[in-house]
């Protein structure tokens, strides 16, 4: 096996050489052999010719003289010629004359072809014999023929001998050639064999340090040299590679070490960073908590300060202070939210709430601001929206709040529309789809990609112009994502912006089903408002037809509608004229008026509107007026300015004196009697001593915390030593779920998040101590909103105290500083207006007079100066109607009515700055 | 191949040949011998001019009959052959070959003497002819015709005979040049 290449190569070489030699020899042999044969044949022929000539020369005479004996002797002389086996002399007529041997006719009876052979140059070859005939002539006469038979045996023997010799030569040649090839093989093949053997060794052992022995100076030698240098090269590379590998291993080990060190360092750094982040979050949470407590104090104190007697400059300063403090609080809340979200600590609640209510609350919150900017605010809640759902209502409101706040901030004309829809997503999850569309300045394209980044508003100048932290959208987006959705937007700069989002919710109460209830016509100049109203009314089960103006409605000539909703906005007095016009057609008119605009309502009712609905139009209000339930009309007063008088006895457990004082003051405003405990232990002790209608319990207090105190109280109740179960509300600064859960499990009923506002306190009172109210909520506007006939103006009271007490900020408190401020302000303003009106009449300046009267009408109605308001309205209407200015007796009645109002105020105990009033009056 | 196919026919032809059927008579052969002797003999140039024919003469009673005259159609040494029958030896001096018939046995010596100075080849079947001075004597041995030659008289008559002929002679007497 191992020798095979050797054999193969040697054998190949030998075969090639031997085959070449044999072929050459055989060719030469054949050529020589053929030539030899040819010569031999020629020789035989020549020889035969010579003998024949002799015989023929001497054969003529015996033939002529019939001397057979001589002829036979003559032929017999041929016996010395070995090759001639037989001879025959023939007469001219073919008769046999003489033969050799003499007895030829006996030994070969036919001796064919001797007797009949014709004279021919070539003769006949009958191997191994040759026959030929020669003619015998003499003296011009043909006498007969001589025929010879020549044996070729001799020639054949010669040929065989030659052949054997040639073969021997051939063999010898081959042998010599083989020997020569062997020698050549030694010199050519041997180096190759050695090389192959070295190659085999290298291949088998993988060693590159062996070398092939040097070969002869020829191509093989070059091959061997090349192979050796290749081995050298490989060996060099091998060792280089091995060295490199070793170095690499060292490097890898080194790097691995470095890496693991780096990783450890990174781990340490990461842990440090995480710790730092946790510390930061904790710090932020603590800070915001710590800041909120003093802020709480600031706000509370400001609110209390407002109640004291102040001049107008002080009022302005206090208002600014309050607004600044509130902004600061919002800012802190935003920062807290961001830090919570970033720390992943924001936990969502699952509270049952009404999404419709949430949207409407948010809308109401911004209604006034929108109205001031003359921006139409619309709320469209789809009929699909369930009545109640489970989700984090607070955060849902917060998102809406942020979006609507932004919309109001950046919109100066047009409208803002809030949409809420609900659907069941593909995964069976209920989803609330919210969107806020506005026609504001929009979002510049270059800002859109980073809109949701923290602290980004369109630009810094915008931040200065519009205020805000710039965190609102960031928080909103993250909140929406926490609630399982996405907050997205689309915006056309300078045209419109739409933010939309979807959040997951759990269904609690399905959407109410509204039966088909009738047809409603909507008359509104603004297409967006019209569309929104149509959707809203249809969601309530009504069919809706929209008209751009009353004329269109009249032209349509449709059957009487259940109600006709007329938007007066933007049409000013025209709108009311139209309402009057339509009222005459017998339609039931519902006027859409501005929020908290008593004058609007007055005007609408005067024009013939059966009911008024303030904008933004809420579903509940709309449904109430459409169903004719007028008592619900006063919604805005009830919800926006609840005034509560309560004799509830309240136990307040609060260790922080500022907080305690604020809560005391707020509760005191409502008429509650408050007992303050400085810690849980005191609270429990006080509870045992006296009966309370409500307990407000701070959670974190020295000596005994709120949780423990609550448990004590509940234990006392169960053991029978206490009275009946008293509602306990937690006061908690950090609205953490854990705290709440602990509070609720300890037996508390609800919780209030600090800073506690008066509004929320009142809500809690109404909810948890409803059995001890002293006064029902004051109602503003209802009496004043009654249609007033100018003929009976004089019978109207100079002062309707109920109206004055119902003013927001007064809340039924006769001693409220707001009331005093309001009264003083009104007296001063009205004094100027009465005078201005008198001047306008004197100068017959109709438009100025009308403007003043109109202004006075609203203000007077608001402060309960009913008679004055009636007079001003009459004047306003008359002036607008173009009546003769000299024919208006109301002008003269203004001053007495005003004086009567002031007097009534003083009678009611409202102190007025007499000098001011007097000065106004006198000037 | 072709001639082999013809062979049986040729053989049949030979077998049917009349020559084979009739063997030549004694004088028929002797007539041919006379001509053949003329073929192997050489005459002096003055005796035989180039244009001359070879004259074969018979002295005595003609034993050949038509066989000899038949030879006149043939040629010898490129010359025409003519047969003469002279009445006397004197007349035969101009002949090249003279056959002395047996009828002239008694006058043999006279004839030979007459012709002994002339280049005339003398032939006869008379016994003792060459001893008597003749050139070639025909003898019959074992039914075969043979001949003896007297080389002396041939030479003295200025004739020459071919070695081939001499080789075939039964008996040679005399010596050349004698």
CSV table of C-alpha atoms in Angstrom, one decimal, chain B residues 4-7 9-10 14-15 26 36 52 55 70 72 80 82 92-93 102 108 115 128 144 154-155 171 178:
chain,number,residue,atom,x,y,z
B,4,UNK,CA,-6.1,-24.8,-64.6
B,5,UNK,CA,-9.7,-25.0,-65.8
B,6,UNK,CA,-8.5,-25.5,-69.3
B,7,UNK,CA,-6.1,-28.2,-68.4
B,9,UNK,CA,-9.1,-29.9,-72.5
B,10,UNK,CA,-5.4,-29.4,-73.3
B,14,UNK,CA,-2.4,-33.7,-76.7
B,15,UNK,CA,-3.7,-37.2,-76.4
B,26,UNK,CA,14.0,-44.4,-89.9
B,36,UNK,CA,20.4,-30.9,-87.9
B,52,UNK,CA,23.8,-19.0,-100.4
B,55,UNK,CA,22.4,-27.4,-100.3
B,70,UNK,CA,9.9,-31.7,-97.0
B,72,UNK,CA,13.2,-27.4,-97.9
B,80,UNK,CA,17.3,-21.6,-97.0
B,82,UNK,CA,17.8,-26.9,-100.8
B,92,UNK,CA,28.2,-32.9,-105.5
B,93,UNK,CA,31.3,-30.7,-104.9
B,102,UNK,CA,23.8,-47.4,-99.4
B,108,UNK,CA,32.4,-45.2,-101.8
B,115,UNK,CA,35.1,-34.9,-102.3
B,128,UNK,CA,32.8,-48.3,-92.0
B,144,UNK,CA,17.7,-45.6,-82.0
B,154,UNK,CA,36.2,-32.9,-91.0
B,155,UNK,CA,39.2,-30.9,-90.2
B,171,UNK,CA,32.1,-42.6,-81.4
B,178,UNK,CA,45.2,-34.1,-88.4
